[in-house]
Amino acid sequence: PGTPGNRPFNGPTPTPLRPGLENIPGLRRASDLAPGIRQGQTPPAPPAPPSPTYGLDERVRHPSFGDGTVIQIEPGRGTEVMIQVKFDTVGVKKLSTGLAPLTRIP
């Protein structure tokens, strides 16, 4: 049911060494040495940095929305936190602390 070189249950057929190299003692393919990641696999994503933390009534600044006050804090996905900020000029916005470019106002 399969053709030569088609190894559906055992993974891809390894690439042969160049002629003359197979007799060198200790010579191995780089793919044989690399642990974990194999051809066709995607490496794991690095862990997300922790989201900044904000407190209720804390003043923050957003580059587009301006200055505002944190009025609500709720859990989001993973390490992200969702906050509601009442901005002085544009009203209330719900923002992810992991994505929103907020800075604290002293």
JSON list of C-alpha atoms in Angstrom, two decimals:
[
{"chain": "A", "resi": 1, "resn": "PRO", "atom": "CA", "xyz": [0.00, 0.00, 0.00]},
{"chain": "A", "resi": 2, "resn": "GLY", "atom": "CA", "xyz": [2.94, 2.40, 0.24]},
{"chain": "A", "resi": 3, "resn": "THR", "atom": "CA", "xyz": [5.61, 3.49, -2.15]},
{"chain": "A", "resi": 4, "resn": "PRO", "atom": "CA", "xyz": [9.32, 3.33, -1.35]},
{"chain": "A", "resi": 5, "resn": "GLY", "atom": "CA", "xyz": [10.31, 6.34, 0.70]},
{"chain": "A", "resi": 6, "resn": "ASN", "atom": "CA", "xyz": [6.73, 6.84, 1.89]},
{"chain": "A", "resi": 7, "resn": "ARG", "atom": "CA", "xyz": [6.80, 6.14, 5.60]},
{"chain": "A", "resi": 8, "resn": "PRO", "atom": "CA", "xyz": [3.42, 7.26, 6.93]},
{"chain": "A", "resi": 9, "resn": "PHE", "atom": "CA", "xyz": [3.82, 5.57, 10.32]},
{"chain": "A", "resi": 10, "resn": "ASN", "atom": "CA", "xyz": [7.52, 6.10, 10.98]},
{"chain": "A", "resi": 11, "resn": "GLY", "atom": "CA", "xyz": [8.01, 9.71, 9.89]},
{"chain": "A", "resi": 12, "resn": "PRO", "atom": "CA", "xyz": [9.96, 11.05, 6.95]},
{"chain": "A", "resi": 13, "resn": "THR", "atom": "CA", "xyz": [12.81, 9.08, 5.42]},
{"chain": "A", "resi": 14, "resn": "PRO", "atom": "CA", "xyz": [16.13, 10.57, 6.57]},
{"chain": "A", "resi": 15, "resn": "THR", "atom": "CA", "xyz": [18.24, 12.25, 3.91]},
{"chain": "A", "resi": 16, "resn": "PRO", "atom": "CA", "xyz": [21.22, 10.00, 3.04]},
{"chain": "A", "resi": 17, "resn": "LEU", "atom": "CA", "xyz": [24.74, 11.24, 3.70]},
{"chain": "A", "resi": 18, "resn": "ARG", "atom": "CA", "xyz": [26.78, 12.37, 0.72]},
{"chain": "A", "resi": 19, "resn": "PRO", "atom": "CA", "xyz": [28.83, 9.59, -0.92]},
{"chain": "A", "resi": 20, "resn": "GLY", "atom": "CA", "xyz": [32.08, 8.99, 0.92]},
{"chain": "A", "resi": 21, "resn": "LEU", "atom": "CA", "xyz": [30.88, 10.52, 4.20]},
{"chain": "A", "resi": 22, "resn": "GLU", "atom": "CA", "xyz": [29.11, 7.41, 5.47]},
{"chain": "A", "resi": 23, "resn": "ASN", "atom": "CA", "xyz": [32.48, 5.78, 6.35]},
{"chain": "A", "resi": 24, "resn": "ILE", "atom": "CA", "xyz": [33.67, 8.57, 8.67]},
{"chain": "A", "resi": 25, "resn": "PRO", "atom": "CA", "xyz": [33.46, 7.25, 12.26]},
{"chain": "A", "resi": 26, "resn": "GLY", "atom": "CA", "xyz": [31.23, 9.30, 14.54]},
{"chain": "A", "resi": 27, "resn": "LEU", "atom": "CA", "xyz": [29.77, 11.46, 11.75]},
{"chain": "A", "resi": 28, "resn": "ARG", "atom": "CA", "xyz": [26.07, 12.09, 12.32]},
{"chain": "A", "resi": 29, "resn": "ARG", "atom": "CA", "xyz": [23.36, 14.21, 10.74]},
{"chain": "A", "resi": 30, "resn": "ALA", "atom": "CA", "xyz": [22.51, 17.45, 12.52]},
{"chain": "A", "resi": 31, "resn": "SER", "atom": "CA", "xyz": [18.87, 16.33, 12.54]},
{"chain": "A", "resi": 32, "resn": "ASP", "atom": "CA", "xyz": [19.92, 13.24, 14.52]},
{"chain": "A", "resi": 33, "resn": "LEU", "atom": "CA", "xyz": [21.58, 15.44, 17.14]},
{"chain": "A", "resi": 34, "resn": "ALA", "atom": "CA", "xyz": [18.88, 18.09, 17.58]},
{"chain": "A", "resi": 35, "resn": "PRO", "atom": "CA", "xyz": [16.58, 17.13, 20.46]},
{"chain": "A", "resi": 36, "resn": "GLY", "atom": "CA", "xyz": [12.86, 17.71, 20.27]},
{"chain": "A", "resi": 37, "resn": "ILE", "atom": "CA", "xyz": [12.20, 19.68, 17.10]},
{"chain": "A", "resi": 38, "resn": "ARG", "atom": "CA", "xyz": [11.95, 17.62, 13.94]},
{"chain": "A", "resi": 39, "resn": "GLN", "atom": "CA", "xyz": [11.32, 18.61, 10.36]},
{"chain": "A", "resi": 40, "resn": "GLY", "atom": "CA", "xyz": [7.79, 19.92, 9.92]},
{"chain": "A", "resi": 41, "resn": "GLN", "atom": "CA", "xyz": [7.34, 20.80, 13.60]},
{"chain": "A", "resi": 42, "resn": "THR", "atom": "CA", "xyz": [7.00, 24.30, 14.96]},
{"chain": "A", "resi": 43, "resn": "PRO", "atom": "CA", "xyz": [9.12, 25.22, 17.98]},
{"chain": "A", "resi": 44, "resn": "PRO", "atom": "CA", "xyz": [7.16, 26.11, 21.12]},
{"chain": "A", "resi": 45, "resn": "ALA", "atom": "CA", "xyz": [6.35, 29.77, 21.61]},
{"chain": "A", "resi": 46, "resn": "PRO", "atom": "CA", "xyz": [8.25, 31.57, 24.37]},
{"chain": "A", "resi": 47, "resn": "PRO", "atom": "CA", "xyz": [6.21, 32.27, 27.48]},
{"chain": "A", "resi": 48, "resn": "ALA", "atom": "CA", "xyz": [4.36, 35.57, 27.43]},
{"chain": "A", "resi": 49, "resn": "PRO", "atom": "CA", "xyz": [5.78, 38.28, 29.66]},
{"chain": "A", "resi": 50, "resn": "PRO", "atom": "CA", "xyz": [3.57, 39.06, 32.64]},
{"chain": "A", "resi": 51, "resn": "SER", "atom": "CA", "xyz": [1.01, 41.80, 32.11]},
{"chain": "A", "resi": 52, "resn": "PRO", "atom": "CA", "xyz": [1.53, 45.02, 34.01]},
{"chain": "A", "resi": 53, "resn": "THR", "atom": "CA", "xyz": [-0.67, 45.42, 37.06]},
{"chain": "A", "resi": 54, "resn": "TYR", "atom": "CA", "xyz": [-2.80, 48.46, 37.77]},
{"chain": "A", "resi": 55, "resn": "GLY", "atom": "CA", "xyz": [-4.87, 49.46, 40.76]},
{"chain": "A", "resi": 56, "resn": "LEU", "atom": "CA", "xyz": [-8.35, 50.91, 41.02]},
{"chain": "A", "resi": 57, "resn": "ASP", "atom": "CA", "xyz": [-8.39, 54.71, 40.75]},
{"chain": "A", "resi": 58, "resn": "GLU", "atom": "CA", "xyz": [-4.87, 54.67, 39.30]},
{"chain": "A", "resi": 59, "resn": "ARG", "atom": "CA", "xyz": [-4.17, 57.31, 36.65]},
{"chain": "A", "resi": 60, "resn": "VAL", "atom": "CA", "xyz": [-2.88, 56.04, 33.29]},
{"chain": "A", "resi": 61, "resn": "ARG", "atom": "CA", "xyz": [-2.03, 57.49, 29.88]},
{"chain": "A", "resi": 62, "resn": "HIS", "atom": "CA", "xyz": [-2.80, 55.98, 26.45]},
{"chain": "A", "resi": 63, "resn": "PRO", "atom": "CA", "xyz": [-1.19, 57.46, 23.30]},
{"chain": "A", "resi": 64, "resn": "SER", "atom": "CA", "xyz": [-4.53, 57.70, 21.45]},
{"chain": "A", "resi": 65, "resn": "PHE", "atom": "CA", "xyz": [-7.11, 58.03, 24.24]},
{"chain": "A", "resi": 66, "resn": "GLY", "atom": "CA", "xyz": [-5.17, 60.35, 26.54]},
{"chain": "A", "resi": 67, "resn": "ASP", "atom": "CA", "xyz": [-5.27, 60.37, 30.34]},
{"chain": "A", "resi": 68, "resn": "GLY", "atom": "CA", "xyz": [-7.74, 58.33, 32.34]},
{"chain": "A", "resi": 69, "resn": "THR", "atom": "CA", "xyz": [-8.57, 56.55, 35.59]},
{"chain": "A", "resi": 70, "resn": "VAL", "atom": "CA", "xyz": [-8.79, 52.76, 36.10]},
{"chain": "A", "resi": 71, "resn": "ILE", "atom": "CA", "xyz": [-12.38, 52.04, 37.19]},
{"chain": "A", "resi": 72, "resn": "GLN", "atom": "CA", "xyz": [-12.59, 48.23, 36.93]},
{"chain": "A", "resi": 73, "resn": "ILE", "atom": "CA", "xyz": [-10.18, 45.26, 36.88]},
{"chain": "A", "resi": 74, "resn": "GLU", "atom": "CA", "xyz": [-11.10, 41.71, 35.81]},
{"chain": "A", "resi": 75, "resn": "PRO", "atom": "CA", "xyz": [-9.22, 38.54, 34.84]},
{"chain": "A", "resi": 76, "resn": "GLY", "atom": "CA", "xyz": [-8.44, 37.93, 31.16]},
{"chain": "A", "resi": 77, "resn": "ARG", "atom": "CA", "xyz": [-6.72, 35.08, 29.31]},
{"chain": "A", "resi": 78, "resn": "GLY", "atom": "CA", "xyz": [-3.58, 33.61, 30.81]},
{"chain": "A", "resi": 79, "resn": "THR", "atom": "CA", "xyz": [-1.57, 36.34, 32.49]},
{"chain": "A", "resi": 80, "resn": "GLU", "atom": "CA", "xyz": [-3.53, 39.16, 30.87]},
{"chain": "A", "resi": 81, "resn": "VAL", "atom": "CA", "xyz": [-5.85, 41.36, 32.87]},
{"chain": "A", "resi": 82, "resn": "MET", "atom": "CA", "xyz": [-8.73, 43.36, 31.41]},
{"chain": "A", "resi": 83, "resn": "ILE", "atom": "CA", "xyz": [-9.20, 46.84, 32.81]},
{"chain": "A", "resi": 84, "resn": "GLN", "atom": "CA", "xyz": [-11.79, 49.52, 32.21]},
{"chain": "A", "resi": 85, "resn": "VAL", "atom": "CA", "xyz": [-10.41, 53.02, 32.03]},
{"chain": "A", "resi": 86, "resn": "LYS", "atom": "CA", "xyz": [-12.53, 56.17, 32.13]},
{"chain": "A", "resi": 87, "resn": "PHE", "atom": "CA", "xyz": [-10.61, 58.52, 29.86]},
{"chain": "A", "resi": 88, "resn": "ASP", "atom": "CA", "xyz": [-10.97, 62.26, 30.39]},
{"chain": "A", "resi": 89, "resn": "THR", "atom": "CA", "xyz": [-11.93, 62.97, 26.76]},
{"chain": "A", "resi": 90, "resn": "VAL", "atom": "CA", "xyz": [-13.20, 59.75, 25.10]},
{"chain": "A", "resi": 91, "resn": "GLY", "atom": "CA", "xyz": [-15.12, 58.01, 27.87]},
{"chain": "A", "resi": 92, "resn": "VAL", "atom": "CA", "xyz": [-14.80, 54.41, 29.08]},
{"chain": "A", "resi": 93, "resn": "LYS", "atom": "CA", "xyz": [-12.67, 51.86, 27.23]},
{"chain": "A", "resi": 94, "resn": "LYS", "atom": "CA", "xyz": [-12.05, 48.19, 28.06]},
{"chain": "A", "resi": 95, "resn": "LEU", "atom": "CA", "xyz": [-8.39, 47.31, 27.48]},
{"chain": "A", "resi": 96, "resn": "SER", "atom": "CA", "xyz": [-6.09, 44.30, 27.83]},
{"chain": "A", "resi": 97, "resn": "THR", "atom": "CA", "xyz": [-3.08, 45.10, 29.98]},
{"chain": "A", "resi": 98, "resn": "GLY", "atom": "CA", "xyz": [-0.99, 42.76, 27.82]},
{"chain": "A", "resi": 99, "resn": "LEU", "atom": "CA", "xyz": [-1.74, 44.72, 24.65]},
{"chain": "A", "resi": 100, "resn": "ALA", "atom": "CA", "xyz": [-2.67, 48.29, 25.53]},
{"chain": "A", "resi": 101, "resn": "PRO", "atom": "CA", "xyz": [0.24, 50.77, 25.48]},
{"chain": "A", "resi": 102, "resn": "LEU", "atom": "CA", "xyz": [-0.58, 52.28, 28.86]},
{"chain": "A", "resi": 103, "resn": "THR", "atom": "CA", "xyz": [1.78, 54.16, 31.15]},
{"chain": "A", "resi": 104, "resn": "ARG", "atom": "CA", "xyz": [1.20, 55.19, 34.75]},
{"chain": "A", "resi": 105, "resn": "ILE", "atom": "CA", "xyz": [0.79, 58.86, 35.53]},
{"chain": "A", "resi": 106, "resn": "PRO", "atom": "CA", "xyz": [2.55, 59.79, 38.79]}
]
